[in-house]
Coordinates of C-alpha atoms in Angstrom, one line a residue:
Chain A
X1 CA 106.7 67.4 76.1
X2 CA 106.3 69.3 72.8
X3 CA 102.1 69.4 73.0
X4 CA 101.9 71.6 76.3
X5 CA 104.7 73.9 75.3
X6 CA 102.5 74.6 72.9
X7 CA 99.4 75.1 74.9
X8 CA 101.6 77.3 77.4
X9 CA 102.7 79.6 74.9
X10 CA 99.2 80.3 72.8
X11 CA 97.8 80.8 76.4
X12 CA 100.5 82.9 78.0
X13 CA 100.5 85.1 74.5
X14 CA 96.6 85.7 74.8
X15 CA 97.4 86.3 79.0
X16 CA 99.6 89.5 78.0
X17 CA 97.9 90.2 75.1
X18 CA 94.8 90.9 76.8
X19 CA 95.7 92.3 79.9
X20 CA 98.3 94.8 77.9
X21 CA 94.9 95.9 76.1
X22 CA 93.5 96.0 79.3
X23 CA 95.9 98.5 81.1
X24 CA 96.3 100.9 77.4
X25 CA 92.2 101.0 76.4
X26 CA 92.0 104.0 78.9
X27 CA 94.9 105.7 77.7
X28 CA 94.3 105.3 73.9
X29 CA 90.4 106.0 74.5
X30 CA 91.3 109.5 76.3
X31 CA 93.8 110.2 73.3
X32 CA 91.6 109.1 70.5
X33 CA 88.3 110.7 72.1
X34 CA 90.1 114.1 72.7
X35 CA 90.1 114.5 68.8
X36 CA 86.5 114.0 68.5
X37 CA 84.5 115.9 65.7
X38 CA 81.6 115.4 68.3
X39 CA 80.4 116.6 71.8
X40 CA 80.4 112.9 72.6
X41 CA 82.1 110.7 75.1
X42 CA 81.3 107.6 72.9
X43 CA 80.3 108.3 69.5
X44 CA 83.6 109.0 67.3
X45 CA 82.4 111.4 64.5
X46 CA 85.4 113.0 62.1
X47 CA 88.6 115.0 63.8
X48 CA 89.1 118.0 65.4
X49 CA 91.1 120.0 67.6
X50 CA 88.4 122.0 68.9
X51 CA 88.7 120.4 72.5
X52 CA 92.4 121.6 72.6
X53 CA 91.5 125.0 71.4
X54 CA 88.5 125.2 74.5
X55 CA 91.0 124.1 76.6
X56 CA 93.9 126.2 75.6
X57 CA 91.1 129.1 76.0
X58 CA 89.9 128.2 79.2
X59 CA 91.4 130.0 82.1
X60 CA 90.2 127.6 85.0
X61 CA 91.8 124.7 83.0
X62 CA 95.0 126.5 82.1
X63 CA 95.2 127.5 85.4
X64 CA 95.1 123.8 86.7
X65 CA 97.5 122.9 84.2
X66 CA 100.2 126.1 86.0
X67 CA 99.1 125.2 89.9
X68 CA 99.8 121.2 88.7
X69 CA 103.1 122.4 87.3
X70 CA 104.3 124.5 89.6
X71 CA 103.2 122.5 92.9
X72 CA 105.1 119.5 91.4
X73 CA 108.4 121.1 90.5
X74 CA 108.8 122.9 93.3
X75 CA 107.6 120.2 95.9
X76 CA 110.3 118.0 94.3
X77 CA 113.1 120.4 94.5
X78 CA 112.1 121.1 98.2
X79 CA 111.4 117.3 98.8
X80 CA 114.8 116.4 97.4
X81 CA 116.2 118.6 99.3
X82 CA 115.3 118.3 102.9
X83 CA 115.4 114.4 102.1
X84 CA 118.8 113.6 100.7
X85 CA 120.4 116.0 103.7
X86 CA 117.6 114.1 106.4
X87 CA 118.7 110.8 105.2
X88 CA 122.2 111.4 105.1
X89 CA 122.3 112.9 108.6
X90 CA 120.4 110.1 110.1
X91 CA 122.6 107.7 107.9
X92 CA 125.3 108.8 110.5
X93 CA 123.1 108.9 113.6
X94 CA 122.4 106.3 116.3
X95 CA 120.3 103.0 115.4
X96 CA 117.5 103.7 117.9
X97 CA 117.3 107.5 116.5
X98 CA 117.2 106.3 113.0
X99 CA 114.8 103.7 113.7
X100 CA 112.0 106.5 115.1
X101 CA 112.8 109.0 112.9
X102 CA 111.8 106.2 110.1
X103 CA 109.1 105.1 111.4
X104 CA 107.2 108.3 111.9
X105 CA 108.8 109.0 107.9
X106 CA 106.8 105.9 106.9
X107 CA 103.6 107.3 108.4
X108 CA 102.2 109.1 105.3
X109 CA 103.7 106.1 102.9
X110 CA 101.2 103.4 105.2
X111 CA 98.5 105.7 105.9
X112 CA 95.7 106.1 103.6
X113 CA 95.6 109.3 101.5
X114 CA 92.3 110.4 102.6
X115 CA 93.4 109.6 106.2
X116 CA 97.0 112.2 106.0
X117 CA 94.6 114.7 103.4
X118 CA 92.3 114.9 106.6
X119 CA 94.9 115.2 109.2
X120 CA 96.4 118.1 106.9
X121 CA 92.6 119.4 106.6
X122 CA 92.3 119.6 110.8
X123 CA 95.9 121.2 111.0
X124 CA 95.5 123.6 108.3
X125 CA 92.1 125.1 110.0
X126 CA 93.2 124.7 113.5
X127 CA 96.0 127.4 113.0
X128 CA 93.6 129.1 110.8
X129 CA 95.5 129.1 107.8
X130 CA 93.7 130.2 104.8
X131 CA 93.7 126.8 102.4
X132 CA 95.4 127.3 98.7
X133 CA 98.0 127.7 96.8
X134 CA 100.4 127.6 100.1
X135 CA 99.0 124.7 101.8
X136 CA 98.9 122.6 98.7
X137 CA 102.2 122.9 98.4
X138 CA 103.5 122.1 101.8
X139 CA 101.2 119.0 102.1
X140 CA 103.0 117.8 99.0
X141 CA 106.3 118.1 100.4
X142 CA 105.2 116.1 103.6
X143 CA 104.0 113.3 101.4
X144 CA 106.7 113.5 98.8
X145 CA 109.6 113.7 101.0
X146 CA 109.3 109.9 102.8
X147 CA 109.6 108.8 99.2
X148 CA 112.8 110.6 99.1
X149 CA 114.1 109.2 102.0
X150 CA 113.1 105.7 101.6
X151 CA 114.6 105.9 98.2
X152 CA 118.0 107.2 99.3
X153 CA 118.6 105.2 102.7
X154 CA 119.1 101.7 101.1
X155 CA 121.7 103.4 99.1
X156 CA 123.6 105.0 101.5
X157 CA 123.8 101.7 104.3
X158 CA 125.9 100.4 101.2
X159 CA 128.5 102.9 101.4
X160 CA 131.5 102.6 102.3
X161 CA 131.9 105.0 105.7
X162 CA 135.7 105.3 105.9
X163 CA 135.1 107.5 103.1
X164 CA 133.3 109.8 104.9
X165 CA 136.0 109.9 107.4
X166 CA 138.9 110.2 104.8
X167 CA 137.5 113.9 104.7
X168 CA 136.5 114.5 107.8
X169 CA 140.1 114.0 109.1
X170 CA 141.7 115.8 106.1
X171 CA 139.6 119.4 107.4
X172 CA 136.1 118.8 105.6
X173 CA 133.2 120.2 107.2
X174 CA 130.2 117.9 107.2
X175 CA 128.4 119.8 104.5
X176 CA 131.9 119.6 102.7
X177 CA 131.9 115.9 103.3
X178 CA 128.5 115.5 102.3
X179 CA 128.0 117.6 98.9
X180 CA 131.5 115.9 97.5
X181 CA 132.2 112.8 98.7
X182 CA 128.6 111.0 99.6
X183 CA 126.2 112.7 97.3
X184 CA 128.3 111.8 94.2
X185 CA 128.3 108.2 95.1
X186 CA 124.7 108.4 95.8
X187 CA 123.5 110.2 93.1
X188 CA 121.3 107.6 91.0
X189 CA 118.9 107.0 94.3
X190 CA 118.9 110.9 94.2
X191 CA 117.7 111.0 91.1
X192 CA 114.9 108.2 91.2
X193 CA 113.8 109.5 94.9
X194 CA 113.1 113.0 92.5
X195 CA 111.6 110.9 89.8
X196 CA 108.9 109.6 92.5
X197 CA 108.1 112.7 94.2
X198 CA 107.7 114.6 90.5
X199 CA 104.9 111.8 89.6
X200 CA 103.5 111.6 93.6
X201 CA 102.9 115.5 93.6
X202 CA 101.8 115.7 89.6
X203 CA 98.8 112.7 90.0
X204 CA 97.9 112.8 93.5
X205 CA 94.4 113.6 94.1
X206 CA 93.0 112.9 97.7
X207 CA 95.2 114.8 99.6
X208 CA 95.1 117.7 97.5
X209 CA 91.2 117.8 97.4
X210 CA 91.0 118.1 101.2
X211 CA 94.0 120.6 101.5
X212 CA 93.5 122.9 99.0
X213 CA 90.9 126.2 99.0
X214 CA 90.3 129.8 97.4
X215 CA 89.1 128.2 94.1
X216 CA 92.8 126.5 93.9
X217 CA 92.8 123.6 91.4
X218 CA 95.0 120.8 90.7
X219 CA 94.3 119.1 87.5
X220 CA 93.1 115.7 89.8
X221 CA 90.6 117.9 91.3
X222 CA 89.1 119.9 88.3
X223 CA 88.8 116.5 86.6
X224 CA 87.0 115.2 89.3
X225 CA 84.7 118.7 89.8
X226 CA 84.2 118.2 86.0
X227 CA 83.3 114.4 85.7
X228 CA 79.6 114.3 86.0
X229 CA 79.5 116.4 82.9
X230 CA 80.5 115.1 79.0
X231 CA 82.8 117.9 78.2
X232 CA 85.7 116.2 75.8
X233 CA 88.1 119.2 76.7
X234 CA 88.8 116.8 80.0
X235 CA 90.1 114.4 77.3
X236 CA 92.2 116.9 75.8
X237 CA 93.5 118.1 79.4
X238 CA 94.0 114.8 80.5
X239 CA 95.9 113.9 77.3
X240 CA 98.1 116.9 78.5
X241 CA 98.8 114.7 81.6
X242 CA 99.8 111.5 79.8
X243 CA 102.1 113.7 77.4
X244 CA 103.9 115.8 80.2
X245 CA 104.6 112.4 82.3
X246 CA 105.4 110.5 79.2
X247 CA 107.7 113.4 78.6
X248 CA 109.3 113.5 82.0
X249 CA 110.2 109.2 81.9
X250 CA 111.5 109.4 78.7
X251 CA 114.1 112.4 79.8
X252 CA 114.0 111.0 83.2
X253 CA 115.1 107.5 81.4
X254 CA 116.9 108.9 78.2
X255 CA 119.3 110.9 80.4
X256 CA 120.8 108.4 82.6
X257 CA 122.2 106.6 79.3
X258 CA 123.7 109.8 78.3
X259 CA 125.6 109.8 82.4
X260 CA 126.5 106.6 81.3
X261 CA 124.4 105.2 84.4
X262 CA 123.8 101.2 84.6
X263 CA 120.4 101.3 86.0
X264 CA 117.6 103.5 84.8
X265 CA 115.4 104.7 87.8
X266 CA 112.3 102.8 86.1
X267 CA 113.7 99.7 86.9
X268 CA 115.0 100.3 90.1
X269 CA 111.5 101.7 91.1
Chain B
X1 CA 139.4 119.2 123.7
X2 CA 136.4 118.9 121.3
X3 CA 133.1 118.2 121.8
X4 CA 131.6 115.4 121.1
X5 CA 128.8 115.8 119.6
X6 CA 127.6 114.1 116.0
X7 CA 127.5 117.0 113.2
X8 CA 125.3 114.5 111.0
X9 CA 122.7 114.7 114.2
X10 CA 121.9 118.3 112.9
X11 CA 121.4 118.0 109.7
X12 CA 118.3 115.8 110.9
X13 CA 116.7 118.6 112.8
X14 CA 114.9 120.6 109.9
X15 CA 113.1 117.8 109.1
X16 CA 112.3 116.8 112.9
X17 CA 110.6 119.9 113.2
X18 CA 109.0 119.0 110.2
X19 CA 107.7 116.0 110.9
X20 CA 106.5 116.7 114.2
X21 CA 104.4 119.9 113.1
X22 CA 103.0 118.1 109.6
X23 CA 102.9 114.9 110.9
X24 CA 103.0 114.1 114.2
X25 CA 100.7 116.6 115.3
X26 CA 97.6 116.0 112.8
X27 CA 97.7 112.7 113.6
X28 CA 97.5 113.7 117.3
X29 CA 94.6 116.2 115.7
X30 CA 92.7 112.8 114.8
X31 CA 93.2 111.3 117.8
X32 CA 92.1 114.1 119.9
X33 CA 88.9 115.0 117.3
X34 CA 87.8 111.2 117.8
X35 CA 87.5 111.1 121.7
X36 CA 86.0 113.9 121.6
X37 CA 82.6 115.7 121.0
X38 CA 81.4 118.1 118.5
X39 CA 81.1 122.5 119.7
X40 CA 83.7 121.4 122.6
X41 CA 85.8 124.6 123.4
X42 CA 89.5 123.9 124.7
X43 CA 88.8 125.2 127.7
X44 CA 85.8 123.0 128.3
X45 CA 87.5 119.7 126.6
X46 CA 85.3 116.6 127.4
X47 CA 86.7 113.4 126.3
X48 CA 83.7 110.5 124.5
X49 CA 83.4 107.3 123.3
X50 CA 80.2 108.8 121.6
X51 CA 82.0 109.1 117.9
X52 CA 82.4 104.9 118.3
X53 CA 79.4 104.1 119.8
X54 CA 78.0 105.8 117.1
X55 CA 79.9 103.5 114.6
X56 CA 79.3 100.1 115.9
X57 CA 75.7 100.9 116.0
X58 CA 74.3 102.6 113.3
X59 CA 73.0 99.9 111.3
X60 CA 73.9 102.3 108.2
X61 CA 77.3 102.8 109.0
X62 CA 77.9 99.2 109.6
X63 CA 76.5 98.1 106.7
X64 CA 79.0 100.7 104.3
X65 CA 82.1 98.6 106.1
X66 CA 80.6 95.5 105.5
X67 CA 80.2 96.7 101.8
X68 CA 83.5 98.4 101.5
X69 CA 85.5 95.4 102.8
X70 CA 83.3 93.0 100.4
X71 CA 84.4 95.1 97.1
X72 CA 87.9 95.2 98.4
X73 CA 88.0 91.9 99.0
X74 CA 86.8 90.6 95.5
X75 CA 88.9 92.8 93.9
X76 CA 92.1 90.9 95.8
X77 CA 90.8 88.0 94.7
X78 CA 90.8 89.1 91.2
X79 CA 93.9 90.2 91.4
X80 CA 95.4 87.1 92.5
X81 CA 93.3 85.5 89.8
X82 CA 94.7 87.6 87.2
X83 CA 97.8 89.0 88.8
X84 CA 99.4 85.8 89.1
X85 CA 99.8 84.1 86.0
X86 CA 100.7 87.7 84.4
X87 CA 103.7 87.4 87.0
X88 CA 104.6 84.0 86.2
X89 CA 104.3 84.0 82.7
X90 CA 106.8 87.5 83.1
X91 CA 109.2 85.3 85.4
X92 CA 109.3 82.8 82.9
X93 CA 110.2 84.6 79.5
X94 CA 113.9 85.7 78.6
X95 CA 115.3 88.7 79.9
X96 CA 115.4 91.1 77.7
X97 CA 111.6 90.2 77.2
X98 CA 110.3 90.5 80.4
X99 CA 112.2 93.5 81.3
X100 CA 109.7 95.1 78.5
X101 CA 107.0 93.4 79.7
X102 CA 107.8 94.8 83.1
X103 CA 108.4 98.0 81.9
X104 CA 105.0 98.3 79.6
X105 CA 103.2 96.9 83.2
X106 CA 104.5 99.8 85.0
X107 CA 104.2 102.3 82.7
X108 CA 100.5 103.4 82.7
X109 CA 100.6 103.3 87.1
X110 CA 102.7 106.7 86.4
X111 CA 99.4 108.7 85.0
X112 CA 97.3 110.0 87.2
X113 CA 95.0 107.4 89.0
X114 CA 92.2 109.8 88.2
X115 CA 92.8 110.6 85.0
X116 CA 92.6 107.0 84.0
X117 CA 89.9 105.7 85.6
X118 CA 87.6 108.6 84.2
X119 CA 88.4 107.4 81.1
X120 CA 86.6 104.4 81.7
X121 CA 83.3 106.0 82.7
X122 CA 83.2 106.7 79.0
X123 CA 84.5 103.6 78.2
X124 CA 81.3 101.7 80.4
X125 CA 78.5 104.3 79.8
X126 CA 75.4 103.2 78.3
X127 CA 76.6 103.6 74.4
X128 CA 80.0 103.4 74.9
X129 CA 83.0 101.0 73.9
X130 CA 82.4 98.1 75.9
X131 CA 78.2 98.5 75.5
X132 CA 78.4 98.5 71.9
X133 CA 81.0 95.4 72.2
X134 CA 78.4 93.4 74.2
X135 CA 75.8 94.3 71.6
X136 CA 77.6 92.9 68.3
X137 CA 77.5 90.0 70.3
X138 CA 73.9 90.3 70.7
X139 CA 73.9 91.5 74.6
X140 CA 72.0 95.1 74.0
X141 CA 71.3 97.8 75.9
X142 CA 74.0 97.3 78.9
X143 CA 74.6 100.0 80.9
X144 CA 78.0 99.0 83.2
X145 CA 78.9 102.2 84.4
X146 CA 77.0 102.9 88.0
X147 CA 77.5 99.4 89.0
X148 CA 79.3 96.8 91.3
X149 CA 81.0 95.6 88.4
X150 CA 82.1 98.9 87.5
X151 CA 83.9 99.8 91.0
X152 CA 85.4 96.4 90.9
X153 CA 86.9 97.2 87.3
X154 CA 87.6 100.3 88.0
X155 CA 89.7 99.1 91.2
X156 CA 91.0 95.9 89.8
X157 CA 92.5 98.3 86.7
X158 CA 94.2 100.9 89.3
X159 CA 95.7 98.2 91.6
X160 CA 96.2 95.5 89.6
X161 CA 100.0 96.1 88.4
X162 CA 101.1 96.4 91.9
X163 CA 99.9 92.5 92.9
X164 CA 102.1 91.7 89.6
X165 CA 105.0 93.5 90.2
X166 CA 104.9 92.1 93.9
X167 CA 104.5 88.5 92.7
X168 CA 107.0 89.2 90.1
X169 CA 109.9 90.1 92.6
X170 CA 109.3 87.0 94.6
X171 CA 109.1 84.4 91.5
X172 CA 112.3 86.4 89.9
X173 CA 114.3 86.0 93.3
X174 CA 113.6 82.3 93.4
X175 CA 116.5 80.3 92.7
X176 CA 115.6 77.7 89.2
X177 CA 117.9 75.2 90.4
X178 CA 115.2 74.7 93.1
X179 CA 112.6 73.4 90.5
X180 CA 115.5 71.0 89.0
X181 CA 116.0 69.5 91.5
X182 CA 112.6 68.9 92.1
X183 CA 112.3 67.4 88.5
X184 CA 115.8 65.5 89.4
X185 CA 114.0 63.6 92.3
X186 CA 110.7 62.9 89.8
X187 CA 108.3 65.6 90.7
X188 CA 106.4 66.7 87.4
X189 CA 105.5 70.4 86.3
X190 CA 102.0 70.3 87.9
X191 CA 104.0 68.8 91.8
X192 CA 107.2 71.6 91.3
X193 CA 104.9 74.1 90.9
X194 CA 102.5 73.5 93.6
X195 CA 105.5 72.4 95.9
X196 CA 108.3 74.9 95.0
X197 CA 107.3 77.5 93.3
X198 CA 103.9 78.9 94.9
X199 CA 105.2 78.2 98.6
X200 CA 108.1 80.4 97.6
X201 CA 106.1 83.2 95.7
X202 CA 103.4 83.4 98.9
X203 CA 105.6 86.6 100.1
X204 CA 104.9 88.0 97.0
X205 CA 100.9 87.2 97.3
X206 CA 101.2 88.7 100.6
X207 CA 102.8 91.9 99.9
X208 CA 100.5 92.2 97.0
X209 CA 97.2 91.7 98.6
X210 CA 98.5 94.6 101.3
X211 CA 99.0 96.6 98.3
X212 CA 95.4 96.0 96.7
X213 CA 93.3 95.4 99.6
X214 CA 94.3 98.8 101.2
X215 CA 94.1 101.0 99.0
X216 CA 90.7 99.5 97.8
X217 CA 89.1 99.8 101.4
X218 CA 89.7 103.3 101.0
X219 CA 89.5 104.4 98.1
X220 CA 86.8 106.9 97.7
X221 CA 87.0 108.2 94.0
X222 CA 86.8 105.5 92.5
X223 CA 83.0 104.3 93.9
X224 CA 82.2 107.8 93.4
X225 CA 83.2 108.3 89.7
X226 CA 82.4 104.5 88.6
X227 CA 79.5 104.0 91.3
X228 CA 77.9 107.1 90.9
X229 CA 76.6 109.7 93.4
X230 CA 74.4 107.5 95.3
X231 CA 77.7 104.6 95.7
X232 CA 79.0 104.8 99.5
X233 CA 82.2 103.2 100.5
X234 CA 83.9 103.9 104.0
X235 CA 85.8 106.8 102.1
X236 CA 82.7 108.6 101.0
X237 CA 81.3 108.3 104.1
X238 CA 84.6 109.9 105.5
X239 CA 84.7 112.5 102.6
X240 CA 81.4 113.6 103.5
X241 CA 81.7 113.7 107.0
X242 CA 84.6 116.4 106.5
X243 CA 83.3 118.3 103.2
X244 CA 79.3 118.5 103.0
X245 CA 78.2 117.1 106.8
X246 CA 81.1 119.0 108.5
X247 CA 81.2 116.2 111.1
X248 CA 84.8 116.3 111.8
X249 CA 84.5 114.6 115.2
X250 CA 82.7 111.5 113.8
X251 CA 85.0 111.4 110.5
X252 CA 87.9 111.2 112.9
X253 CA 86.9 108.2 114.6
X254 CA 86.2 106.4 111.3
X255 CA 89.7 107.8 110.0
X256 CA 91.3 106.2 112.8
X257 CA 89.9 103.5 113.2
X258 CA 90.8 102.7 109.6
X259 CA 94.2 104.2 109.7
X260 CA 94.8 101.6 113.0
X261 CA 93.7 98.6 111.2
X262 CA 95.0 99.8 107.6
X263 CA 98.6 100.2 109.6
X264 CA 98.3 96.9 111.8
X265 CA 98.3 94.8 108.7
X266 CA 100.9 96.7 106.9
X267 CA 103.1 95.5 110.0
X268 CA 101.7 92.6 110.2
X269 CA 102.4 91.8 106.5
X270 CA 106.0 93.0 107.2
X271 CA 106.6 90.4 110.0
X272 CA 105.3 87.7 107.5
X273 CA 107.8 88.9 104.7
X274 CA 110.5 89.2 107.0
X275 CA 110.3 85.7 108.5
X276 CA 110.9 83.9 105.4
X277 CA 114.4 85.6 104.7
X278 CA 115.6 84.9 108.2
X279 CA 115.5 81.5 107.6
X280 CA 117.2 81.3 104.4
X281 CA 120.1 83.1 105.9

């Protein structure tokens, strides 16, 4: 028994080994090329931060960096929103409601991307609504939100209802009932559904490309205007990206423990 | 007397309105775009099968499918290849462990998809890491980037950690008494496994080739990033239709025919998940 324990464990070892390299050479070749002494994509030559300081100086990427920003925090707020009061209401509606209302939610999580970025597209130009800033915005709330809701519902069908009734009877309204007695119990699922949609709307790509207009720019999109030329800043900017969402888990997963909260919304993702 | 009418039902109507206008509706807009023909006026609406003649006949057209499911179907198979031992040697360290292991897994699917596989176009390029890798070991001169490799890399890197978090979940539900009592009634390692473990984990395997084989079909940066300009997949062919041909009738028809399939299997998938658990209970 002892001699393929031992063959197990040098092969599982190399198994994670390589495939950990695997999944961080991207990462830690963006980082380590964005200090490069040298217009160069793969020759390392010395340190600098003269890719920072283009980028810092560069209006079109700076103004990715704020559109990226913006778009993300406010779709989550707005996407957090309209989802934990939709999935509360329909927690308390009939099955065969809930049921259609979910399914049509699920549409934009099943759907490819560049199928609900082209269905946006059509709608956008069919009421002739100039494409930017605006319309960015709203098709990341319609693909944010379903996260939101999906994220919240499992949690709530564990609740216990005659809670919600307590207060009903003793004079709450429904928003009363909602904003003290169910949101507190549900509050973690809040949380993570916010964590999803912050990360959805910050990375996504395809359905911003085919919504967006007026020289509007997400970082996704500049990047992928800006990849047929070597020009390290994009190393530098995208470094940016890995920081501000490396940021945003460790608060995202720091702060829970400070709540004294059991499960971090990593793990429950 | 009071009425009786639910006050939750309310609080569901911003976001019916919601749904119907940003989602309902454009996928109607598909719908409608597909059966019909390009310069039609409202008033003058004729409905065509043209947009899908034109898809099952154009030798072109049919050849990008065949081509787009063939990349997304080796990169499945790599994924189970790779994805699966990663999950079970995860399932089978201690806790603490493979909650890291987990944790490290998930942790790079969090930056931008775009971001990341850029990086490798450096990482590929003629000169880069991985060509001047190949030439200490004598292979010189390699140029990866702009291949099929590289679009099979590039999509086995982005969707890889989904197969082994979806394999994971299965193998970490199964119950371990299960494999002692297989070893009780004299199965060895090599019978338990075949026997217990991978029938059990095949939820898992099926969830996670929905989860790679998707997204791969249409995916349309990465072919055009790692494949280069001249590198067509069905969602080039759908990206071009709508941003440089200005096709929209004809990109319809291929969007939906995709969406149809791309949602069929995600059900179907769902039925096959959902069959298992029944029985147990």
């Amino acid at each position: 028994m002892h001699k393929p324990n031992r063959i197990w464990n040098i092969f599982s070892k190399t198994m994670i080994g390589f495939s950990l390299l695997f999944f961080y050479l991207p990462i830690v070749y963006i980082i380590v090329f964005s200090f490069n002494g040298k217009r160069s994509l793969s020759e390392l030559d010395g340190f600098s931060l003269q890719w920072y300081e283009k980028m810092f100086a560069d209006p079109i990427m700076m103004d990715s960096v704020v559109v990226t920003i913006l778009i993300a925090v406010l779709a989550t707020i707005i996407s957090t929103l309209l989802g934990t009061i939709t999935a509360i209401g329909l927690s308390k509606c009939g099955k065969s409601f809930r049921n259609a209302v979910e399914r049509v939610n699920e549409l934009p999580v099943m759907n490819p991307d560049i199928v609900t970025g082209i269905s946006l597209l059509m709608l956008f130009s069919a009421l002739a609504v100039s494409k930017g800033f605006v319309t960015m915005l709203l098709a990341h709330i319609m693909f944010c939100t379903p996260f939101v809701i999906l994220s919240i519902m499992p949690k709530l069908r564990t609740l216990d209802p005659n809670l919600t009734d307590a207060a009903l009877d003793l004079g709450c309204t429904p928003f009363q009932a909602m904003f003290k007695v169910i949101v507190p119990q549900i509050r973690p699922a809040i949380f993570t559904g916010a964590l999803i949609a912050f990360t959805m709307s910050f990375d996504d790509f395809v359905i911003s490309y085919f919504v967006t207009g007026d020289g509007v720019q997400n970082i996704s999109i500049l990047v992928y205007t800006m990849s047929k030329r070597v020009d390290p800043s994009i190393n530098a900017l995208s470094t940016l990206v890995i920081l501000i969402i490396t940021v945003a888990l460790l608060i995202v997963n720091i702060v829970p423990h400070f709540l004294h909260r059991k499960k971090t919304p990593l793990e429950t993702k | 007397m009071k009425l009786k009418i639910n006050p939750f039902f309310f609080m569901t109507g911003p976001y019916l309105i919601w749904i119907t206008a940003m989602i309902v509706i454009p996928m109607l807009l598909i719908v409608l775009y597909a059966f019909t023909i390009e310069g039609n006026d409202v008033a003058t609406i004729q409905f065509s099968l043209d947009n899908f003649v034109r898809f099952v006949t154009d030798k072109t057209f049919l050849f990008v499918v065949g081509k787009s499911l063939w990349i997304a179907f080796l990169t499945t198979i790599i994924c189970i290849i790779l994805g699966y031992p990663i999950a079970y040697i995860i399932s089978k360290s201690r806790g603490r462990q493979s909650l890291i292991l987990i944790l490290l897994l998930t942790l790079p699917t969090w930056i931008n998809m775009l971001v990341r596989t850029y990086a490798w176009m450096g990482i590929l390029q003629e000169g880069g890491v991985l060509s001047n890798l190949l030439e200490m070991i004598g292979i010189p001169g390699v140029s990866l980037l702009y291949t099929d490799f590289a679009v099979a890399l590039g999509m086995v890197y982005n969707f890889l950690p989904f197969m082994v978090l979806q394999i994971h979940t299965s193998l970490a539900k199964m119950d371990n008494s299960l494999l002692e009592a297989a070893s009780d009634l004299g199965a060895n390692k090599v019978q338990s496994f075949l026997r217990v473990t991978l029938p059990l984990s095949m939820p898992g395997v099926v969830s996670g080739i929905t989860l790679v084989f998707l997204p791969a079909v249409s995916s349309f940066f990465i072919p055009k990033l790692l494949g280069g300009g001249q590198y067509v997949l069905v969602g080039n062919v759908i990206e071009n239709q709508f941003i440089t041909a200005g096709k929209w009738n004809f990109g319809s028809a291929i969007s939906l025919i995709m969406a149809i399939i791309i949602i069929f299997s995600m059900w179907l998938t769902r039925k096959i998940e959902v069959q298992p658990r029944k029985e147990e209970n």
